[in-house]
Coordinates of C-alpha atoms in Angstrom, one line a residue:
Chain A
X102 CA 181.0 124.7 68.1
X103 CA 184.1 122.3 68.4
X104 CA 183.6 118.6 68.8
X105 CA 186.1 119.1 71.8
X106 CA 183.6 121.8 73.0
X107 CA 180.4 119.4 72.6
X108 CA 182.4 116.3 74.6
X109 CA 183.2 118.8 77.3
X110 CA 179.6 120.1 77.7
X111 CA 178.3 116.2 77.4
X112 CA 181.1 114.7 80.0
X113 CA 180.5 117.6 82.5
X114 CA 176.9 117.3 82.2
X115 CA 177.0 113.4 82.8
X116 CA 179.2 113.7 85.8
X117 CA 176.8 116.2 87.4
X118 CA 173.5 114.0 86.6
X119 CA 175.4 110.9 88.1
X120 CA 177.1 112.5 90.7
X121 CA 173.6 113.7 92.0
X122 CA 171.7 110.7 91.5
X123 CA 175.1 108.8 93.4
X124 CA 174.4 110.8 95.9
X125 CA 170.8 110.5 96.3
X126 CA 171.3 107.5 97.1
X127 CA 174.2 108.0 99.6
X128 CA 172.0 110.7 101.3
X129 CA 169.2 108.1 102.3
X130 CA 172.2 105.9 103.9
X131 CA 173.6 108.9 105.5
X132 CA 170.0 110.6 106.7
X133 CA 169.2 106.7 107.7
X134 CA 172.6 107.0 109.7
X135 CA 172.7 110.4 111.5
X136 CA 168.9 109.8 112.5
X137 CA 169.9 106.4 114.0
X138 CA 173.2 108.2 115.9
X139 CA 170.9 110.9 117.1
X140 CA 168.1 108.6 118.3
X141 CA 171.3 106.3 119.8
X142 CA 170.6 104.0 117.3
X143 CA 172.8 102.0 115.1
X144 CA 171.2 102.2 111.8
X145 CA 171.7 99.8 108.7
X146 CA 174.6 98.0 109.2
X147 CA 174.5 94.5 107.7
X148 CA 175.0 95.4 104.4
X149 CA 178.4 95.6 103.3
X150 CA 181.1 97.4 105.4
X151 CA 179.0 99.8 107.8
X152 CA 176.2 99.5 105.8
X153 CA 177.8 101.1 102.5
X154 CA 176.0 98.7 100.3
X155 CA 172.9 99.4 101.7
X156 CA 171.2 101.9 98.6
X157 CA 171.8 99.5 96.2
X158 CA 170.2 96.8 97.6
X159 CA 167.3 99.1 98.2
X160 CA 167.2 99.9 94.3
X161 CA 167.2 96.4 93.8
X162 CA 164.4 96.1 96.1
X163 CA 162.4 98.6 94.3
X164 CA 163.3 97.4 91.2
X165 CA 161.7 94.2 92.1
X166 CA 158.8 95.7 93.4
X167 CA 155.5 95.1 92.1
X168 CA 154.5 98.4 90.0
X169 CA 150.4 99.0 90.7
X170 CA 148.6 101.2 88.1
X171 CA 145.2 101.8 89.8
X172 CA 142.2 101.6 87.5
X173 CA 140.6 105.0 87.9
X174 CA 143.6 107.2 87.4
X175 CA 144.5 109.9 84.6
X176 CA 147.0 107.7 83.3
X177 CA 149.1 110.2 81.0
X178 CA 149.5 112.4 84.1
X179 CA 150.0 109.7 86.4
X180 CA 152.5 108.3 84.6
X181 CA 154.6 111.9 83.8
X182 CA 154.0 113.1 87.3
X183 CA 156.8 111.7 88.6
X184 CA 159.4 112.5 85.7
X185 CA 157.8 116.0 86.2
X186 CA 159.2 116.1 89.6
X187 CA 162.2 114.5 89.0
X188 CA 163.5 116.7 86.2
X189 CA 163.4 120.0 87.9
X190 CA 165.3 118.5 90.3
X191 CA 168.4 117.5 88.2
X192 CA 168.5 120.1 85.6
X193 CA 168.4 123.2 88.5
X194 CA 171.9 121.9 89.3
X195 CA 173.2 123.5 85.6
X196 CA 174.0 127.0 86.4
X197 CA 175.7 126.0 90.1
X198 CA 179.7 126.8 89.9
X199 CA 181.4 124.0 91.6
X200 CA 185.3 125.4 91.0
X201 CA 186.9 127.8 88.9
X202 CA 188.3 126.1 85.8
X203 CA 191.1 123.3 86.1
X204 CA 193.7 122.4 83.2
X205 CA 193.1 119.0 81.8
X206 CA 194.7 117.8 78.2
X207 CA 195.8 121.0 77.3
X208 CA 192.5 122.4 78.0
X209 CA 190.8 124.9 80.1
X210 CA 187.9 123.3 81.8
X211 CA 185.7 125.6 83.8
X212 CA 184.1 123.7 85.8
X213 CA 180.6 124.2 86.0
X214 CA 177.8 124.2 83.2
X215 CA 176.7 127.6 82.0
X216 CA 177.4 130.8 83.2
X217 CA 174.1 132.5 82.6
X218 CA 173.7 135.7 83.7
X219 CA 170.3 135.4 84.7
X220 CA 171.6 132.1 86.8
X221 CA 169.8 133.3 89.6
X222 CA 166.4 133.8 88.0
X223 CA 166.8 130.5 86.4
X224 CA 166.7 129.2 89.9
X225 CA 163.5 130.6 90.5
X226 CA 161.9 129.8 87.4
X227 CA 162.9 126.1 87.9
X228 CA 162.3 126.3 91.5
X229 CA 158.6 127.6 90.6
X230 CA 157.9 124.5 87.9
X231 CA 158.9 122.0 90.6
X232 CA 155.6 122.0 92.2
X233 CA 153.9 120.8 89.1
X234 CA 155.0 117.0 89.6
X235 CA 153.7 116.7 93.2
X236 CA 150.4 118.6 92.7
X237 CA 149.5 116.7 89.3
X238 CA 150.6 113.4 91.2
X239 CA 148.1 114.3 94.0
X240 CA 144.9 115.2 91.3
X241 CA 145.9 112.3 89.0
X242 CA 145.6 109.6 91.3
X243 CA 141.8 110.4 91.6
X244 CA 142.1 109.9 95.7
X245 CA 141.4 112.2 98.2
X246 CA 144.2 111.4 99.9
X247 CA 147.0 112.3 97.6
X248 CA 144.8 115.2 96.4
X249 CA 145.0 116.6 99.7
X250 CA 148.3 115.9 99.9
X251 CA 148.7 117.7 96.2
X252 CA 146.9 120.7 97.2
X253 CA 148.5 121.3 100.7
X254 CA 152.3 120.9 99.1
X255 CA 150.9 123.7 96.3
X256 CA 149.9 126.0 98.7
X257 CA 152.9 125.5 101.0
X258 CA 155.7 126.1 97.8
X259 CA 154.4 129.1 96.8
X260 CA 154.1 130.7 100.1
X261 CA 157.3 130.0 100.4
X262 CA 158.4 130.7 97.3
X263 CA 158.2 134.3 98.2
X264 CA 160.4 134.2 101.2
X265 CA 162.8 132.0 98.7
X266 CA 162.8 134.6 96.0
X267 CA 163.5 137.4 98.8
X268 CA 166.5 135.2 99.7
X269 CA 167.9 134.8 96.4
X270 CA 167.1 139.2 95.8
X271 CA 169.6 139.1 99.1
X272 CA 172.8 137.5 97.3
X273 CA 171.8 139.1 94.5
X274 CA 172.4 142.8 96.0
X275 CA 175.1 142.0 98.0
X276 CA 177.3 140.2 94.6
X277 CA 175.2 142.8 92.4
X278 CA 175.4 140.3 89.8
X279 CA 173.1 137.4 88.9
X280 CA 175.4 135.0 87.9
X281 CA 176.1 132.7 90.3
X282 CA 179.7 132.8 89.3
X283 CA 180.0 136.6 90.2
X284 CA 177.8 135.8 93.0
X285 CA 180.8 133.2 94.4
X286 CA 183.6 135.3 93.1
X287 CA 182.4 138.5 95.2
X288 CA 182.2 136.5 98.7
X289 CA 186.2 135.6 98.2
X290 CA 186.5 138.7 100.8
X291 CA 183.7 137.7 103.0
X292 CA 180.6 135.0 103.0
X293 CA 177.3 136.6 102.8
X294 CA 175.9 134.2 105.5
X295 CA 178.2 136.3 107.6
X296 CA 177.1 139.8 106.3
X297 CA 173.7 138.3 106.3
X298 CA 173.2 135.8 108.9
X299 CA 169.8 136.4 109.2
X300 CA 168.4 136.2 105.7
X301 CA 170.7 132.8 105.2
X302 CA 168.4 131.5 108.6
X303 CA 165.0 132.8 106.5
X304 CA 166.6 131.1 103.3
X305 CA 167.3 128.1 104.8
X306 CA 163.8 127.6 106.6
X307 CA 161.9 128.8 103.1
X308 CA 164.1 125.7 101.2
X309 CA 163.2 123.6 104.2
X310 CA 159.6 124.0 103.4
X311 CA 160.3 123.9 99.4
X312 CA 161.5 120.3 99.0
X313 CA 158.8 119.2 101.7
X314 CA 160.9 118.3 104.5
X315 CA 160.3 118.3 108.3
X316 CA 159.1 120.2 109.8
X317 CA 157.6 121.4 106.8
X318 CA 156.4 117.9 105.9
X319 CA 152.6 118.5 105.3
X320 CA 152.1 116.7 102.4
X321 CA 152.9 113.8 103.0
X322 CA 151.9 113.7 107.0
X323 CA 151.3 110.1 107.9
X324 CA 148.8 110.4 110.2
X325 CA 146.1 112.9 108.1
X326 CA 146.7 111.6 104.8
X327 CA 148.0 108.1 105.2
X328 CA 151.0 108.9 102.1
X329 CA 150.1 112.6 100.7
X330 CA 150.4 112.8 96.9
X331 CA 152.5 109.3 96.2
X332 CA 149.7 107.3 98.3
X333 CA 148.6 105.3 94.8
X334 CA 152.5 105.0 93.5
X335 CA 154.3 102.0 94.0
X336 CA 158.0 100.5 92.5
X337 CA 159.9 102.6 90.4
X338 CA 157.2 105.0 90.6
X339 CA 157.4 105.9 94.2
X340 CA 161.2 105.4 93.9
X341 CA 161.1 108.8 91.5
X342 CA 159.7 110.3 93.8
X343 CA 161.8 109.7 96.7
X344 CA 165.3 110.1 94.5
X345 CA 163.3 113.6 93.8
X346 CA 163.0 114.5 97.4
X347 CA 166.5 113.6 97.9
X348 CA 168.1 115.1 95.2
X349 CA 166.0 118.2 95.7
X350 CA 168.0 118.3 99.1
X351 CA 171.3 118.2 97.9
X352 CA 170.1 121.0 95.5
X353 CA 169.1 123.8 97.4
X354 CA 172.0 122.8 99.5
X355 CA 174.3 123.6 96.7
X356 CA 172.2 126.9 96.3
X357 CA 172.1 127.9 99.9
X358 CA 175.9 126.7 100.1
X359 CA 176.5 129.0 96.6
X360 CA 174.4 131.9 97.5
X361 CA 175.5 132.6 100.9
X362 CA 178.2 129.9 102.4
X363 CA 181.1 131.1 99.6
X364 CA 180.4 127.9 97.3
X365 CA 183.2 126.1 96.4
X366 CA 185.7 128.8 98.0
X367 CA 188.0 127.4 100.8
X368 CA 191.6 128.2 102.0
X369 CA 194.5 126.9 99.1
X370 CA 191.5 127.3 96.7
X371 CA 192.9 129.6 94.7
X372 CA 196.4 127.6 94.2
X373 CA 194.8 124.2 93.3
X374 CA 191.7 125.0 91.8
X375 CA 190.6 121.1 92.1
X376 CA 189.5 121.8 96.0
X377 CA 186.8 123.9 95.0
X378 CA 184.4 121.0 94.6
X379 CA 185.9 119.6 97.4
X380 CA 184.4 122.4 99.9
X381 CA 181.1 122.0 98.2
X382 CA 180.6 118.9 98.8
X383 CA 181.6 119.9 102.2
X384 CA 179.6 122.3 102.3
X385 CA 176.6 120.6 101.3
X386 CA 177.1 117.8 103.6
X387 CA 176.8 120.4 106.5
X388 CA 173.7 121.5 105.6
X389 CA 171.9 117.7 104.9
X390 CA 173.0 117.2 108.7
X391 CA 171.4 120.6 109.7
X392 CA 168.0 119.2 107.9
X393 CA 168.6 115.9 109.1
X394 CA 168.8 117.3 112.7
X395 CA 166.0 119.4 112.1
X396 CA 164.2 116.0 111.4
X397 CA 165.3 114.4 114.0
X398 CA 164.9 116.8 116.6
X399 CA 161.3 118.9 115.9
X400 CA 157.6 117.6 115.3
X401 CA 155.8 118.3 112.3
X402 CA 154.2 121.8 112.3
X403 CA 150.3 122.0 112.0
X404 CA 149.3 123.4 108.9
X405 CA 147.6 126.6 109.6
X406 CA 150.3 127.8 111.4
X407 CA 153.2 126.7 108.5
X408 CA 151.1 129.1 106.6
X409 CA 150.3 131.9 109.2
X410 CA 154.3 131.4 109.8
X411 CA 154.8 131.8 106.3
X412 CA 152.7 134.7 105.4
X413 CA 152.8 136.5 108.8
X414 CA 156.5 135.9 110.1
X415 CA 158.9 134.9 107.4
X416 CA 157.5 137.4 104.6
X417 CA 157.8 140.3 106.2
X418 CA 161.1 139.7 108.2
X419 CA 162.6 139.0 104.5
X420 CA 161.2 142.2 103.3
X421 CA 162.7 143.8 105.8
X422 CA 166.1 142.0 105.8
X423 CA 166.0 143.4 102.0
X424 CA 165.4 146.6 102.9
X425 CA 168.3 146.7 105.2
X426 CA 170.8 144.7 103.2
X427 CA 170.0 147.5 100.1
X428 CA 170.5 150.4 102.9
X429 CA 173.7 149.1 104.5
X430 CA 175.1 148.9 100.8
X431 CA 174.2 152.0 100.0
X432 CA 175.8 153.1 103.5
X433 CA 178.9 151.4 102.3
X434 CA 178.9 153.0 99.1
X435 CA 178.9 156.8 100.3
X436 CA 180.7 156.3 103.6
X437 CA 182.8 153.8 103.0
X438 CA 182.9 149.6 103.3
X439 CA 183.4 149.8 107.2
X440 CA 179.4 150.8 107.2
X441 CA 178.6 147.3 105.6
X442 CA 178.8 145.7 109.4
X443 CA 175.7 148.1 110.0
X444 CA 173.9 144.6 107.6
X445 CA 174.5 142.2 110.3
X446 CA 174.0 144.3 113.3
X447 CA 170.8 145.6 112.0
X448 CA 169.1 142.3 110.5
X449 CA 169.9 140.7 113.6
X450 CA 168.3 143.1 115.8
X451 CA 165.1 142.5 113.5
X452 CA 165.2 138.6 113.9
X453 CA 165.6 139.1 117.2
X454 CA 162.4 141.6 117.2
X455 CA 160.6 138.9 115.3
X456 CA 161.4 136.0 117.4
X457 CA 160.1 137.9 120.5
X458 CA 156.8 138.5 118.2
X459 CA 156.2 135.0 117.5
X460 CA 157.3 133.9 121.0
X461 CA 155.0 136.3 122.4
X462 CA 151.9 135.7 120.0
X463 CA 152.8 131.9 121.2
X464 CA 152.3 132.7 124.3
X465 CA 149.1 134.7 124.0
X466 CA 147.3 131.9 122.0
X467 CA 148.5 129.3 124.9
X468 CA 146.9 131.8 127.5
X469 CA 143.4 131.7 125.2
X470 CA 143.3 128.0 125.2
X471 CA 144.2 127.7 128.8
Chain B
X125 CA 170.4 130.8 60.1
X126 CA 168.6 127.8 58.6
X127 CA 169.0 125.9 62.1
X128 CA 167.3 129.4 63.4
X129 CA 163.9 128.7 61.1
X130 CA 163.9 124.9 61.6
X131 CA 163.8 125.8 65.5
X132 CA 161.3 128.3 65.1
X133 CA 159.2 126.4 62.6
X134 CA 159.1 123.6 65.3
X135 CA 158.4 125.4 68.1
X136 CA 155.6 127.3 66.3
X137 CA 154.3 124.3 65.7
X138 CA 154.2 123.3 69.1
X139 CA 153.0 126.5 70.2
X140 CA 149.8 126.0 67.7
X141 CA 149.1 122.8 68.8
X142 CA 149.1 123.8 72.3
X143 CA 147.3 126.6 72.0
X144 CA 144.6 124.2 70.4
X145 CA 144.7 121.8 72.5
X146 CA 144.2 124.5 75.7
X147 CA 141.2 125.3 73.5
X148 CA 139.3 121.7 73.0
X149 CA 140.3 120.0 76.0
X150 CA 136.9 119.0 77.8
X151 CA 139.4 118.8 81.2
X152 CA 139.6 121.9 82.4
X153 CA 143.2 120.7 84.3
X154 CA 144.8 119.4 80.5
X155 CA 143.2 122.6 79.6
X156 CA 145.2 124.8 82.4
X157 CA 148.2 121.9 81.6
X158 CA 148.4 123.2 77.5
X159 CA 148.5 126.2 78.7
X160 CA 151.4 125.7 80.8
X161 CA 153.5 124.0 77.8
X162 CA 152.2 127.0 75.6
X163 CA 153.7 129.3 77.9
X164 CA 157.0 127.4 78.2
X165 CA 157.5 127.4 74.4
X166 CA 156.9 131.2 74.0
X167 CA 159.8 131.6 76.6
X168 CA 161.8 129.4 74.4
X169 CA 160.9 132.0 71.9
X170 CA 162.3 134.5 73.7
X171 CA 165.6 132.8 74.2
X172 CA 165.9 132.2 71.2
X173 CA 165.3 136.1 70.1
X174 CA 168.3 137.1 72.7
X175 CA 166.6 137.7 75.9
X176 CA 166.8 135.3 78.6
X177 CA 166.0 137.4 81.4
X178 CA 161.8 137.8 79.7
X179 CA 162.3 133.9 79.1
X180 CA 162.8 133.3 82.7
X181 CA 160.5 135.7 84.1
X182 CA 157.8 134.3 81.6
X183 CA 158.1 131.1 83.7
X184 CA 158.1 132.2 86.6
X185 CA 155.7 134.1 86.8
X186 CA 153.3 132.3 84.6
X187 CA 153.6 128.9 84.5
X188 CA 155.2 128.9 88.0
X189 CA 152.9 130.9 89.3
X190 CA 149.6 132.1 88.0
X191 CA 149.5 128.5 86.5
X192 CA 149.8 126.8 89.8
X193 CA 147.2 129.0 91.6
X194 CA 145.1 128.3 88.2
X195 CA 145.4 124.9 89.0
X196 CA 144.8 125.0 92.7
X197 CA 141.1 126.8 91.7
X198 CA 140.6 124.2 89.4
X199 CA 141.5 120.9 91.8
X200 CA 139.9 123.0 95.1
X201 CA 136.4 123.1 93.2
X202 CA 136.4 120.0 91.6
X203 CA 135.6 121.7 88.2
X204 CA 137.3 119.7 86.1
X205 CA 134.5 118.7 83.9
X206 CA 133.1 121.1 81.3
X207 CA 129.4 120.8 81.6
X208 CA 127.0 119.7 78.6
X209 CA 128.2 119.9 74.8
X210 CA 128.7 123.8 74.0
X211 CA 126.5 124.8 71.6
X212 CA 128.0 126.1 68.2
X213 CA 126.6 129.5 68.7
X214 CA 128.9 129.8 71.7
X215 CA 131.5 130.0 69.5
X216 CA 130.5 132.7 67.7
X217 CA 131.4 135.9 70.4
X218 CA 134.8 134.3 71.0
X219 CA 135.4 133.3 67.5
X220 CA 134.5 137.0 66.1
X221 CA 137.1 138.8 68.9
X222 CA 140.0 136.5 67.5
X223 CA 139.2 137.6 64.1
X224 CA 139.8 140.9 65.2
X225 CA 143.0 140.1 66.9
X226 CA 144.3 138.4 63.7
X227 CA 143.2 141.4 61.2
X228 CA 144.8 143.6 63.6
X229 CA 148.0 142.1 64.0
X230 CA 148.2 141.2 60.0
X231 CA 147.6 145.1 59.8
X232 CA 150.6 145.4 61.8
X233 CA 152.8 143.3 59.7
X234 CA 152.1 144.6 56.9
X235 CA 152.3 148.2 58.0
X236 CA 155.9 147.6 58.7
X237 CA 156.7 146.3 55.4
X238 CA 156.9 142.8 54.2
X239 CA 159.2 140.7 56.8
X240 CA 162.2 139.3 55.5
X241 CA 161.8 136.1 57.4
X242 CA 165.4 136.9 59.5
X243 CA 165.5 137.0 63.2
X244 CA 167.0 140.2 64.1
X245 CA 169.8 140.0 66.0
X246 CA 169.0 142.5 69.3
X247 CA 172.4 144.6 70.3
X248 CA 174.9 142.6 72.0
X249 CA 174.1 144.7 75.2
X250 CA 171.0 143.4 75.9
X251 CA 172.9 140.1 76.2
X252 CA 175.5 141.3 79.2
X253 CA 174.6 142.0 82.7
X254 CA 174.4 145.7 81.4
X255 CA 171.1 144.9 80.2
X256 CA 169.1 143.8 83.3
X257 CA 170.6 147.5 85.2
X258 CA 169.3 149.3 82.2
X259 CA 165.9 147.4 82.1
X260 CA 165.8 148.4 86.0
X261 CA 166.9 152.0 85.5
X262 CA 164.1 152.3 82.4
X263 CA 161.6 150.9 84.5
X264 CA 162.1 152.8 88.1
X265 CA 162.8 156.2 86.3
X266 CA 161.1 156.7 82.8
X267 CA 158.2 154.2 84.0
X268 CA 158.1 154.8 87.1
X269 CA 154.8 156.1 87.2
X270 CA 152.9 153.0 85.0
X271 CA 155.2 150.9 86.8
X272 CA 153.4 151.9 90.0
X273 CA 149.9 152.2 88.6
X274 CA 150.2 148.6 87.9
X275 CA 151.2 147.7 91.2
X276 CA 148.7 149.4 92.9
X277 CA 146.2 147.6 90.5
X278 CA 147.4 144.1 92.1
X279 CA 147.5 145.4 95.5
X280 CA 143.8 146.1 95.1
X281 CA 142.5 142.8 93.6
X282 CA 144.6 141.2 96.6
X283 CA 142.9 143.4 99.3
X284 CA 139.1 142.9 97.1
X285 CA 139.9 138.8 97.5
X286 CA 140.6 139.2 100.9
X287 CA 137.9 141.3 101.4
X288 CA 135.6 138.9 99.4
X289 CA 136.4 135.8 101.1
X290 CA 136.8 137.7 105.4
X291 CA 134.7 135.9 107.5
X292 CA 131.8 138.2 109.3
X293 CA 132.6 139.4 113.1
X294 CA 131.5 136.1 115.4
X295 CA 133.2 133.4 112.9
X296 CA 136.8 132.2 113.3
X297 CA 138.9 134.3 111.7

C-alpha cells in the first residue's frame, strides 16, 4: 500500500464524515424550515442571512449546556450509548458510491470508499447493530420512561428490519450484483424505482420506521413517555443523539437514493464525472422533504397497529413484490427484456390489492367501535 | 504475514476475554453485551480468513438479531440480576462438557497434523462475486434438502411461541 494510496483513503474518508456531520446540522435548519413553510410559518430567521447561522449557534448552545449524569445509572453504558448510536450512523455511509472516479493530480480517484462486494449485506449488518445504542440508552438510564422508550424502538427496528432486508433482496435481483457500484451501474438504462415502484414505496416506509421518524416515532412519543430513551441525557449527550437521528436520515436517503433512484446517475454524468455527487445530493434532498412532509402532514401512529402494519401489511406485500420482481426477471430472461414491464404492472396491482385490504380492515374495525 | 499473527494474536485475545467476561458477568445484559463483542470479533476472524460475506451475515444475524431479541427478554423481565452466589458444584456439569469440547477439538488438530501456524489463503474465487452464486447454487441444489429441514425447524419453534403465548377464546386477541 502506497502512501498516496493511504492519503486518498484518509482524505475521502474525512470529507465523507464531515460532509455528513455538515449536513446534519443543515438538515435540522432545513427540516426547521420546510416544517415552518408548510405550517405557513417563517421559521428561524434571525440568525445570520435567512437563518443560515442558525446550527451553529445551536451547537454552541449545547455545548454550553449543563451535562447531568443521574446518580442511579449504568454509567459505562450510559456513557457509550450514545457513541453506539452515533457510529453506525457514520460508518454505513462507506460502501455508498457517490460518482464514478474523477482525475485529480495525475490520479484516478474513484470516488467512493470501498467497493465491497457484499456492500449490500454490509448495509444490513450495520443497519441491524444500530438499534443497540437506543435500546442500551433506554435500560441504562434505570427509568421507566426511556426503558419503554428502549424497548418499543427494539421491537419496531426489527420488524422492520424484515421489510428493509426484502427491499435491499429487490435491488439486489434486479442489478444481480451486491455491490452497490454494480447496483448503480446497471440502473444507467433504467431506475429501479421505476421497474419497481412499489417496493421503493415499502422501502421507503420500512427506513421511515428505522431511524424512528414520524409517523413511526414511538419511541420517543411525547405524550406516553415524556422523551423515550434520551429522557435522562442532557448537553452533548442528547446532542449525539439527535446528530444520530439526523445523520441516520441522510443515510438511508443515500441508500434508498442508491438502491433504487439511480445514485449519483443524471444526464451529462457520464461526460463530467464531477456531477455525480451533485445528483446525490439532489437526490437526497428530495427524499429529507418527502420525510419532512410526512412529518408535517400525518399524526403519529398508535403502536399496536405500527406493528400489526408491520407484520401483517408490509411483510407480506414485500414477499410478494420479491416474488414478482424474481418472476418478471426470469420472464425477461427467456422471452426477452420487453417482459420486464410485467415488474411494474404486476407489483402495482398487488399494492393496489393491499391498500384496498388495509382500507377495508380500516373500515371494519371503525364499524366494531361504532 | 507477521502483521497477519499480530492481528490474530490480538483479536484472540479479545475474543478470550470476552468470552470470559460473557461468563462472570453477574448482569445478565453485560453478560448478553460480551456476547455481542464476542460475536463481532469472530466475524473479524472471518474477514480476515477471506470471507466477508460469513463476516457480515455473522452480524447480522447474531449480534443484529438474535442478540437484540436476547436483550429484549432480558430488559422485558427485569432479569438482570443473577440470583444468590452459585455454588461451586454448579460448575461442575458445565465445566466437564467444555472439557469435552476442548479434548475433542485438540483431537481434531492434531489428527490433521501439526499446524504450521499460516493462514491459508482460500482461492481467489471465493473472494469475487462468483462466490456468493456458488454458495447459493451449493446450497439450493446439493443442500437443498438440509437447507429445508432446517427451515422447517424455525418455522416450528415460531408457530410453538405463538402457540405458547395465544390468548384463550374470550380474551383480546
Amino acid at each position: 500500500m502506497s502512501w498516496a494510496l493511504f492519503w486518498e483513503w484518509l482524505i475521502k474518508s474525512l470529507v465523507l464524515v464531515f460532509g455528513l456531520l455538515g449536513g446534519f446540522a443543515y438538515t435540522t435548519l432545513y427540516e426547521r424550515k420546510a416544517i415552518a413553510r408548510l405550517q405557513v410559518r417563517v421559521g428561524p430567521n434571525r440568525t445570520g442571512p435567512w437563518g443560515l447561522l442558525q446550527p451553529i449557534a445551536d451547537a454552541v448552545k449545547l455545548i454550553f449546556k449543563e451535562e447531568l449524569t443521574p446518580a442511579n445509572v449504568y454509567k459505562v453504558v450510559f456513557f457509550l450509548a450514545p457513541l453506539l448510536t452515533m457510529v453506525p450512523s457514520l460508518i454505513i455511509a462507506a460502501v455508498i458510491p457517490v460518482g464514478t472516479s474523477i482525475e485529480l493530480f495525475g490520479r484516478t480517484i474513484p470516488l467512493y470508499l470501498s467497493n465491497l462486494n457484499v456492500g449490500v449485506i454490509y448495509l444490513m449488518s450495520i443497519a441491524s447493530i444500530a438499534v443497540y445504542g437506543i435500546v442500551l440508552a433506554g435500560w441504562s438510564s434505570n427509568n421507566k420512561y426511556a426503558m419503554l422508550g428502549g424497548l418499543r424502538s427494539s421491537a419496531q427496528m426489527i420488524s422492520y428490519e424484515l421489510t428493509l432486508g426484502l427491499g435491499f433482496v429487490i435491488a439486489i435481483l434486479l442489478g444481480n450484483s451486491m455491490s452497490l457500484v454494480d447496483i448503480v451501474e446497471k440502473q444507467r438504462t433504467m431506475w429501479f424505482g421505476v421497474f419497481q415502484p412499489v417496493g421503493f414505496v415499502l422501502f421507503f416506509i420500512a427506513t421511515l420506521a428505522e431511524v424512528n421518524r414520524a409517523p413511526f416515532d414511538m419511541p420517543e412519543a411525547e405524550q406516553e413517555l415524556t422523551a423515550g430513551y434520551h429522557t435522562e441525557y442532557s448537553g452533548m449527550k442528547f446532542a449525539l443523539f439527535f446528530m444520530a437521528e439526523y445523520q441516520k436520515m441522510i443515510v438511508v436517503s443515500m441508500i434508498g437514493a442508491t438502491l433504487f433512484l439511480g445514485g449519483y446517475l443524471g444526464p451529462f454524468e457520464d461526460r463530467f464525472p464531477i456531477l455525480g455527487p451533485l445528483y446525490l445530493i439532489a437526490k437526497v434532498v428530495v427524499l429529507l422533504f418527502m420525510m419532512i412532509w410526512i412529518r408535517a402532514a400525518w399524526p403519529r401512529i398508535r403502536y399496536d397497529r405500527l406493528m400489526s402494519f408491520g407484520w401483517k401489511v408490509m411483510v407480506p406485500l414485500s414477499l410478494a413484490i420479491v416474488f414478482i420482481t424474481a418472476t418478471g426477471i426470469l420472464l425477461a430472461d427467456m422471452y426477452g427484456s420487453l417482459w420486464m414491464w410485467t415488474i411494474p404492472v404486476a407489483s402495482t396491482l398487488a399494492g393496489l390489492v393491499a391498500v384496498v385490504f388495509v382500507f377495508r380492515a380500516l373500515r371494519r374495525k371503525a364499524y366494531e367501535r361504532a | 504475514m507477521t502483521i497477519d499473527l499480530i492481528l490474530f494474536l490480538i483479536l484472540a485475545v479479545v475474543a478470550i476475554a470476552t468470552a470470559l467476561g460473557m461468563l462472570l458477568s453477574r448482569n445478565a445484559v453485560y453478560s448478553a453485551l460480551f456476547l455481542v463483542l464476542n460475536f463481532a470479533t469472530v466475524a473479524v476472524f472471518y474477514v480476515l480468513l477471506g470471507a466477508p460475506f460469513i463476516a457480515m451475515a455473522q452480524i447480522t444475524v447474531y449480534a443484529g438479531a438474535i442478540m437484540v431479541l436476547f436483550l429484549f427478554v432480558i430488559m422485558l423481565l427485569g432479569a438482570e440480576k443473577t440470583p444468590g452466589n452459585p455454588k461451586w458444584s454448579d460448575y461442575i456439569l458445565p465445566a466437564g462438557l467444555a472439557l469435552v469440547l476442548v479434548l475433542e477439538s485438540i483431537y481434531l488438530l492434531i489428527s490433521r497434523g501439526v499446524p504450521s501456524g499460516e493462514i491459508v489463503q482460500p482461492e481467489a474465487s471465493v473472494n469475487s462475486v462468483d462466490f456468493l452464486r456458488q454458495m447459493g447454487m451449493a446450497l439450493f441444489n446439493e443442500y437443498l434438502l438440509p437447507f429445508e429441514v432446517t427451515s422447517i425447524l424455525l418455522l416450528v419453534a415460531m408457530v410453538g411461541a405463538i402457540v405458547l403465548t395465544k390468548q384463550e377464546k374470550g380474551g383480546r386477541g
